[in-house]
PDB file of C-alpha atoms in Angstrom:
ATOM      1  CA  UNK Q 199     110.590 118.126 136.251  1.00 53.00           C
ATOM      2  CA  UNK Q 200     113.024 117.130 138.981  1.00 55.00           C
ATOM      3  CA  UNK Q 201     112.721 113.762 138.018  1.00 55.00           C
ATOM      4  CA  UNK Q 202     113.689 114.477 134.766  1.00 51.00           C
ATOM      5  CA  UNK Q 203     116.572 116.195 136.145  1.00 49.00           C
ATOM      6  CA  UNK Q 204     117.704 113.938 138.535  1.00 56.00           C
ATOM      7  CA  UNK Q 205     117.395 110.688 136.176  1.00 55.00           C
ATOM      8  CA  UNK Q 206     118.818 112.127 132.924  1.00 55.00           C
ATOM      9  CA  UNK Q 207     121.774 114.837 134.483  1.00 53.00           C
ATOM     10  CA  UNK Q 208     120.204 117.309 132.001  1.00 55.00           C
ATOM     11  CA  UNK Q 209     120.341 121.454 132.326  1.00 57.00           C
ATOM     12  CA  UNK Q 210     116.321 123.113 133.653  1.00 60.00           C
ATOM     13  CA  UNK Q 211     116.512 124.794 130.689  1.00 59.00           C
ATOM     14  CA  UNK Q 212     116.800 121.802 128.214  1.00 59.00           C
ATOM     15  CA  UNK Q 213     113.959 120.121 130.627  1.00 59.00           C
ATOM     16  CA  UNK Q 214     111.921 122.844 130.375  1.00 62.00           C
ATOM     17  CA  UNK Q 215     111.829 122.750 126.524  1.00 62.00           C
ATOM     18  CA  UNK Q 216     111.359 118.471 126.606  1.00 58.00           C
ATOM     19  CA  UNK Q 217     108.304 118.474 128.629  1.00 58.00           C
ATOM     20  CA  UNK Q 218     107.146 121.128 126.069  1.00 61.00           C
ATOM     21  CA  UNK Q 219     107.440 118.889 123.280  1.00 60.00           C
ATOM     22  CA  UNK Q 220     106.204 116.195 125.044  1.00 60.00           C
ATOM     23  CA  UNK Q 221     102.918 117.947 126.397  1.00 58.00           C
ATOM     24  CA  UNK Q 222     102.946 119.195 122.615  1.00 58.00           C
ATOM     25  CA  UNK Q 223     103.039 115.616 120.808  1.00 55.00           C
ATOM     26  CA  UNK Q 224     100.486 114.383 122.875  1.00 56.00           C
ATOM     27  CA  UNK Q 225      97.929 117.329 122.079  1.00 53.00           C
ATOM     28  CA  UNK Q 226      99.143 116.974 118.104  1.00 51.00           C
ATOM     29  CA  UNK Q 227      98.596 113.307 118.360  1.00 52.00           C
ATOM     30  CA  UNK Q 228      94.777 113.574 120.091  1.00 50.00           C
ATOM     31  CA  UNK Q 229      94.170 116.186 117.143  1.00 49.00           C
ATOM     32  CA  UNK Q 230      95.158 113.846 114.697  1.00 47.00           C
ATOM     33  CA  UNK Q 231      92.906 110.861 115.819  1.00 52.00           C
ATOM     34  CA  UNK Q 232      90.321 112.692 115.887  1.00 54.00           C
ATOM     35  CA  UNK Q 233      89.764 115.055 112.625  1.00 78.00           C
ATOM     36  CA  UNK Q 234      88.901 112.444 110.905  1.00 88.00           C
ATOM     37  CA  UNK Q 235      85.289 114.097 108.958  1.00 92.00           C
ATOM     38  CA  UNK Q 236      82.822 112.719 106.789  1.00 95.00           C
ATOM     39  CA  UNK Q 237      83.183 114.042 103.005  1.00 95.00           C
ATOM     40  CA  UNK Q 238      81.222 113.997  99.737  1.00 96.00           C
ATOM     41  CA  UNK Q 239      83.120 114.178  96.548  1.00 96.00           C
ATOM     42  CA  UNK Q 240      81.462 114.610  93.223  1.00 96.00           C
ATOM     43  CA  UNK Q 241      83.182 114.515  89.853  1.00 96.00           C
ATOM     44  CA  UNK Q 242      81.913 115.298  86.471  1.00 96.00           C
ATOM     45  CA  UNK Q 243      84.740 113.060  84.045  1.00 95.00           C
ATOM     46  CA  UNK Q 244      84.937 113.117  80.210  1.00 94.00           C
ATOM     47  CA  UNK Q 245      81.920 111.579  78.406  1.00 94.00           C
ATOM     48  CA  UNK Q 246      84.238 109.941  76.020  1.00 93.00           C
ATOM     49  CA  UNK Q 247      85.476 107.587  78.912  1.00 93.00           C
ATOM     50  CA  UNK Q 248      83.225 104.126  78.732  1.00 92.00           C
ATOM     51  CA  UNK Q 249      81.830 102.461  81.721  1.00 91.00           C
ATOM     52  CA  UNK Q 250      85.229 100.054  82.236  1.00 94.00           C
ATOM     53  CA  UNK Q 251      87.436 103.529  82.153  1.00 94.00           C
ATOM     54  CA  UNK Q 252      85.314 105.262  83.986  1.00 94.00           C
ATOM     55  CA  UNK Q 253      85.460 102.591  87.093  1.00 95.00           C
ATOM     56  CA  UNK Q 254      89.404 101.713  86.790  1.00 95.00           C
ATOM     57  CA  UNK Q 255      89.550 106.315  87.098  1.00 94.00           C
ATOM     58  CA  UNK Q 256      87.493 106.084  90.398  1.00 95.00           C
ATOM     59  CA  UNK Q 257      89.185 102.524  91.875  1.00 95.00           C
ATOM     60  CA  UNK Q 258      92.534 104.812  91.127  1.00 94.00           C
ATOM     61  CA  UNK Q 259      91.428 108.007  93.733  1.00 93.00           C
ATOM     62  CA  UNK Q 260      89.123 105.425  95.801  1.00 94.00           C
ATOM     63  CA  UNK Q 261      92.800 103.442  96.311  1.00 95.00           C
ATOM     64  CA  UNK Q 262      94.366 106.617  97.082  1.00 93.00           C
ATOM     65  CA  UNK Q 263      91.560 107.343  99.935  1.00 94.00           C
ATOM     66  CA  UNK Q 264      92.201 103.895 101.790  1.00 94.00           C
ATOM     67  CA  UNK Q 265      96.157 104.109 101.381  1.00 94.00           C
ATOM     68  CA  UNK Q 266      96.301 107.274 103.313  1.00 90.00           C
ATOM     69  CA  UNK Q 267      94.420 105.808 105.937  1.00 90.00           C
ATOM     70  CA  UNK Q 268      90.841 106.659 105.238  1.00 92.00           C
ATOM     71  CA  UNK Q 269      87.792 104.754 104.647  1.00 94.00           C
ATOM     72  CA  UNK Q 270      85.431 104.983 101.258  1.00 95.00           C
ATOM     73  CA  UNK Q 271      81.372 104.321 102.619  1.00 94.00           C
ATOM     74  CA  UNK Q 272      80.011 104.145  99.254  1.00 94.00           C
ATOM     75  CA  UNK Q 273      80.275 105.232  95.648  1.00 95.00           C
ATOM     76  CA  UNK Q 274      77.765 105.876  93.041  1.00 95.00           C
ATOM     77  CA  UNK Q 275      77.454 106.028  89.527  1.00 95.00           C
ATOM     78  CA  UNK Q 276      75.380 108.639  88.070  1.00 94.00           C
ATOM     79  CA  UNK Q 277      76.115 107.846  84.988  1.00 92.00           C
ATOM     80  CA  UNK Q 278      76.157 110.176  81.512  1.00 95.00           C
ATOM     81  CA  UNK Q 279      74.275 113.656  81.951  1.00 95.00           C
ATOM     82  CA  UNK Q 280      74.104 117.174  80.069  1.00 96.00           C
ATOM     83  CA  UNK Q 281      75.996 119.406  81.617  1.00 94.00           C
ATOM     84  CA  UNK Q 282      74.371 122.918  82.816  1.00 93.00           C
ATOM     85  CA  UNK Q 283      76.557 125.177  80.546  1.00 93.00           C
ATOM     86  CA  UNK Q 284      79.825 123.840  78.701  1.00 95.00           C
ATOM     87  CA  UNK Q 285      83.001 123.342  80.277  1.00 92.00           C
ATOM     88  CA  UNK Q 286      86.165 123.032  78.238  1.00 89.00           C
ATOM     89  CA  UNK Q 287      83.560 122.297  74.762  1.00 91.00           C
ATOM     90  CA  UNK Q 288      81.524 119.588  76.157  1.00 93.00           C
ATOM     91  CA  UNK Q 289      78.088 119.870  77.296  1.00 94.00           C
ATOM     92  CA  UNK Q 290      77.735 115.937  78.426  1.00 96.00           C
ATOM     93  CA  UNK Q 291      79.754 114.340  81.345  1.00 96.00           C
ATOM     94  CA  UNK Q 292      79.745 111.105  83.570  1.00 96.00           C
ATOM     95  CA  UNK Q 293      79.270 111.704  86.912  1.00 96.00           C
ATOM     96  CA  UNK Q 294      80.619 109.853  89.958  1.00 96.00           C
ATOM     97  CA  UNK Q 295      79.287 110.553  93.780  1.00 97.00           C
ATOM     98  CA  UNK Q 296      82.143 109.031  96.614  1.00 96.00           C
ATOM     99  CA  UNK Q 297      81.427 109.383  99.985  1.00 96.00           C
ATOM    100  CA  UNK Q 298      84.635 108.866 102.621  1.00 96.00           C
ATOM    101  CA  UNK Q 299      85.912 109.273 105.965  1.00 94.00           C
ATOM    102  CA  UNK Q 300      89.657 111.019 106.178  1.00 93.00           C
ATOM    103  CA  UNK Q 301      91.900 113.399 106.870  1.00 91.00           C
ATOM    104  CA  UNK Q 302      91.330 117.108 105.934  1.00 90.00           C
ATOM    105  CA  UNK Q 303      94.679 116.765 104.399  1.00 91.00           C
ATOM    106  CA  UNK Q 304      93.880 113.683 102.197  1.00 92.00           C
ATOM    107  CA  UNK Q 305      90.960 115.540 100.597  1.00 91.00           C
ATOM    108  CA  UNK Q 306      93.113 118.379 100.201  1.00 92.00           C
ATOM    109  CA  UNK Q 307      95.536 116.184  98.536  1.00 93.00           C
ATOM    110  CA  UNK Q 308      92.762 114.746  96.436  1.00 94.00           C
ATOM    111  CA  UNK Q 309      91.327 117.354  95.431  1.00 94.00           C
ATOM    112  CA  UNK Q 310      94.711 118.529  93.819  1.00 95.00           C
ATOM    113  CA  UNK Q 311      94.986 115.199  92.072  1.00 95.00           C
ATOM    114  CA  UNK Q 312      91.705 115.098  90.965  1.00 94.00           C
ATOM    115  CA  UNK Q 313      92.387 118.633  89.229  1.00 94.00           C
ATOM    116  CA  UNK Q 314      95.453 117.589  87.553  1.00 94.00           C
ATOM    117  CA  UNK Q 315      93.986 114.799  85.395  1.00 93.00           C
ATOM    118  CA  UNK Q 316      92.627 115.737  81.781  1.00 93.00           C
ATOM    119  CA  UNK Q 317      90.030 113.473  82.063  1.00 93.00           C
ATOM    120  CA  UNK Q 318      88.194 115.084  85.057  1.00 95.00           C
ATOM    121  CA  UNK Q 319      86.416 117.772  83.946  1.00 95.00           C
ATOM    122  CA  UNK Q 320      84.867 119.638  87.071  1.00 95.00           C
ATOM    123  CA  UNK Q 321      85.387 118.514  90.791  1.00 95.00           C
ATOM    124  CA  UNK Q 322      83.681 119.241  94.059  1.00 95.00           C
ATOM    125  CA  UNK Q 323      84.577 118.118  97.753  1.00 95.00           C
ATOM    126  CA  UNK Q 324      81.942 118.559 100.503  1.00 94.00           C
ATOM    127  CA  UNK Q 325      82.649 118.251 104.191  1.00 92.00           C
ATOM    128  CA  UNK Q 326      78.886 116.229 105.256  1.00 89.00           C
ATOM    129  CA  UNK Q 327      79.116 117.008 108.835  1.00 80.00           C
ATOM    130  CA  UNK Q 328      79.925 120.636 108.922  1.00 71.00           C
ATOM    131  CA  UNK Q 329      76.951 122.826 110.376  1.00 63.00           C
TER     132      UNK Q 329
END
């Protein structure tokens, strides 16, 4: 700290309060290297969506993953099932497995995406490495 003060001409109280911030980027940086998790998302989407609307709807969140900085490992097509019970009046949907590496905010922020289009019916993100 008296290198600080000697080098910059600054007040001990103002130095005080920089080497906080800087001891406090660093740990916020480390934290944000390394959250990055392992997540499955499944979504159920409108049965009335054919196979070609169906893949340009996942390429649109899949291109959301890898602009905020994650990483999709694979995707899968499950194709057109019954539904358990019905959700909004249908009782068939197509279903789409994504597994990606990212952010807990990105799925956050996918999740609320995924819940504002019309043409997703039900949506479900899984964190795989939690115990």
């Amino acid at each position: 700290m008296q290198k600080i003060l000697r080098n910059n001409l600054i007040c001990e109280r103002f130095a005080n309060t920089l080497l906080l911030w800087k001891f406090h980027s660093r740990i916020v940086r480390r934290r944000w290297v390394m959250s990055a998790h392992k997540y499955e998302l499944m979504f159920i989407a409108d049965p009335e969506l054919d196979e070609r609307g169906l893949k340009k709807l996942t390429e649109q969140y899949l291109e959301l993953v890898t602009k905020e900085g994650g990483s999709v490992d694979g995707t899968d097509y499950w194709g057109r099932r019954k539904l358990a019970y019905e959700i909004d009046g249908k009782t068939e949907g197509n279903y789409v497995v994504v597994n990606y590496t990212a952010e807990p905010a990105l799925s956050d922020e996918l999740d609320r995406v995924l819940n504002l289009n019309e043409s997703v019916v039900r949506t479900k993100i899984l964190r795989k490495d939690a115990k």
